[in-house]
C-alpha positions as semicolon CSV with decimal commas, in nm:
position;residue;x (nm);y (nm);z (nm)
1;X;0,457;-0,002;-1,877
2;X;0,781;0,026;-1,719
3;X;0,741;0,308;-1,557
4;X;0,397;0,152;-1,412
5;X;0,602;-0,208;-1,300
6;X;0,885;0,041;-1,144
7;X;0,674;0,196;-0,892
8;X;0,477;-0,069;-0,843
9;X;0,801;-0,272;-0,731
10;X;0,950;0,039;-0,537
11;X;0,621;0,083;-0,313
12;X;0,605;-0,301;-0,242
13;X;0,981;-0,282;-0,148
14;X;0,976;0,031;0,032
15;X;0,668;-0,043;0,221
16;X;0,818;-0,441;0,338
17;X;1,136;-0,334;0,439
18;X;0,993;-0,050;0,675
19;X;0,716;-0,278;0,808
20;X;0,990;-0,525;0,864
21;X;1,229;-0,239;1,044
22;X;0,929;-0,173;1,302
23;X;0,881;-0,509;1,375
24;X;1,263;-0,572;1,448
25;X;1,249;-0,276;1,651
26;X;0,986;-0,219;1,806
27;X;0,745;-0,407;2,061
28;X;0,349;-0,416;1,936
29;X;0,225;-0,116;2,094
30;X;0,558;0,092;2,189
31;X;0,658;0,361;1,999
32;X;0,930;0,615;1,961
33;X;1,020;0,959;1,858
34;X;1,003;1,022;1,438
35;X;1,024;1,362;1,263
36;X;0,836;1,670;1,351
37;X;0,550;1,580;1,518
38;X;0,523;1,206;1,373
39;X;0,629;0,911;1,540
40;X;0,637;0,541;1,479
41;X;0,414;0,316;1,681
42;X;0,402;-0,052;1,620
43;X;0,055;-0,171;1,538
44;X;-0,101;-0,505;1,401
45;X;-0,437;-0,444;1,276
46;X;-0,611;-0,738;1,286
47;X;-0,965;-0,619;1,196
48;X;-0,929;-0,769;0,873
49;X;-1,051;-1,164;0,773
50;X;-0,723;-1,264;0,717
51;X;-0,756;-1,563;0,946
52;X;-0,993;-1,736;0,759
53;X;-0,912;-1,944;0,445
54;X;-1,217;-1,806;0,267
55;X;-1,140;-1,394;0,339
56;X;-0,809;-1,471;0,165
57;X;-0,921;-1,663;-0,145
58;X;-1,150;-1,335;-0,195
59;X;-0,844;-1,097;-0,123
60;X;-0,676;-1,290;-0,374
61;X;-0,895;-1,292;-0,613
62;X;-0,984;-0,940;-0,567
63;X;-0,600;-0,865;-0,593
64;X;-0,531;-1,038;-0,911
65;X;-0,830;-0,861;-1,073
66;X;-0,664;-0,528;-0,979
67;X;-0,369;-0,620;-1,137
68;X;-0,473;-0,772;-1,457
69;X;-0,694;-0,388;-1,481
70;X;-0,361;-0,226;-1,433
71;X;-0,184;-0,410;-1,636
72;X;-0,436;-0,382;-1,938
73;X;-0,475;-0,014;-1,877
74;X;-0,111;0,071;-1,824
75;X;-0,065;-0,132;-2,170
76;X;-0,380;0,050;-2,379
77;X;-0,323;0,403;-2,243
78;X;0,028;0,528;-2,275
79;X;-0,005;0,863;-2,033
80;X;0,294;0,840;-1,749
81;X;0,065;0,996;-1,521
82;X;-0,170;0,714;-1,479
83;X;0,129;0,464;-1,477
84;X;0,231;0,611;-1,227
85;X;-0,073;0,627;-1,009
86;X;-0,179;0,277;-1,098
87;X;0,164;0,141;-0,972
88;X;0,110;0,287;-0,618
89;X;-0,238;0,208;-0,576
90;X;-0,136;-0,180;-0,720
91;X;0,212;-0,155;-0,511
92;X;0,013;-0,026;-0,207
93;X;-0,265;-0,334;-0,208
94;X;0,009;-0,599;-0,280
95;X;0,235;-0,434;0,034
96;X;-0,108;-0,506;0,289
97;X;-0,214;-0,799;0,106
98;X;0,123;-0,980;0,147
99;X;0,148;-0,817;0,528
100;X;-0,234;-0,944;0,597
101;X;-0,132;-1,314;0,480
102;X;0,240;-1,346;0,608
103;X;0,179;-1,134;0,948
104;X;-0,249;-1,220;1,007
105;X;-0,282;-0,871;1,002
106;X;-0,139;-0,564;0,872
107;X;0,155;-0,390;1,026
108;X;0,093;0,020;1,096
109;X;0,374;0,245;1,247
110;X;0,327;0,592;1,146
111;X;0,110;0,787;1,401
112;X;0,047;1,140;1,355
113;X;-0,185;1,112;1,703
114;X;-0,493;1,336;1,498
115;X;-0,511;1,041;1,242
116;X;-0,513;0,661;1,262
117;X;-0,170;0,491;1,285
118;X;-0,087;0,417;0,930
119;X;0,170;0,255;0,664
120;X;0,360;0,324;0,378
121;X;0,081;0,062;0,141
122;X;-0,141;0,292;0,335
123;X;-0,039;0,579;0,210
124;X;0,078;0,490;-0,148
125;X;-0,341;0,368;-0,205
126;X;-0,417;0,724;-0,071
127;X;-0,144;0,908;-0,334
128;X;-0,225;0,697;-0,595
129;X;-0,582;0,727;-0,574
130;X;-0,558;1,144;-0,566
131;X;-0,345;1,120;-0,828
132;X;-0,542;0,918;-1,063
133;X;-0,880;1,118;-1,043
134;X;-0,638;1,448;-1,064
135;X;-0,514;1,272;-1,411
136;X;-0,832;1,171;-1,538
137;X;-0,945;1,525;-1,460
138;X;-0,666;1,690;-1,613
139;X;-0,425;1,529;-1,855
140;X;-0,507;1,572;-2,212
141;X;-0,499;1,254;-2,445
């Protein structure tokens, strides 16, 4: 469980500080040079029902379900593997969910120009998700 609870924490952490960086930094809409062929653009998506009181009783509802599952799996099956994918999928919903509600919409920055511009939370649901089915697929219990 504390392996689940530490990545959990470091996606959340990881993924709020650099949302917080672009938005110091960088106007909605302007972007600048990253690594390789990436760069950062500043981005609010707003698509979501965050604005109404009723979307975000569901998201939080929704939320808390998803981490009292993680938290009764990550306690019942002891395989690191799946701690550690159910920590980024967890860490990467909390990181939007607390963007959508403090921000009214989530903050994207990382634009690879074939792709939609992205985040961190983004990209930690993504991970996680490949790396659960890749664990239930292929780790032995």
């Amino acid at each position: 469980m504390f392996l689940l609870l530490s990545v959990f924490g470091l996606v959340v952490v990881m993924d709020q500080v650099t949302k917080a960086m672009i938005v110091a930094r960088l106007q909605e809409g302007a972007f600048t040079a990253g690594i390789g062929g990436v760069r950062f653009r500043h981005v609010t998506n707003r698509r979501n029902p965050w604005g109404s009181i009723r979307a975000v009783r569901l998201m939080m509802v929704v939320w808390l379900a998803l981490v009292v599952m993680t938290g009764i799996v990550g306690a019942l099956i002891q395989i690191p593997a799946l701690h550690i994918a159910l920590g980024a999928l967890a860490g990467g919903a909390t990181g939007n969910l607390i963007d959508g509600i403090s921000r009214s919409g989530v903050t994207d920055f990382i634009d690879l120009r074939v792709w939609p511009v992205f985040n961190l939370a983004d990209t930690a649901i993504v991970a996680g998700a490949v790396f659960l089915l890749w664990t239930l697929l292929h780790v032995q219990r």
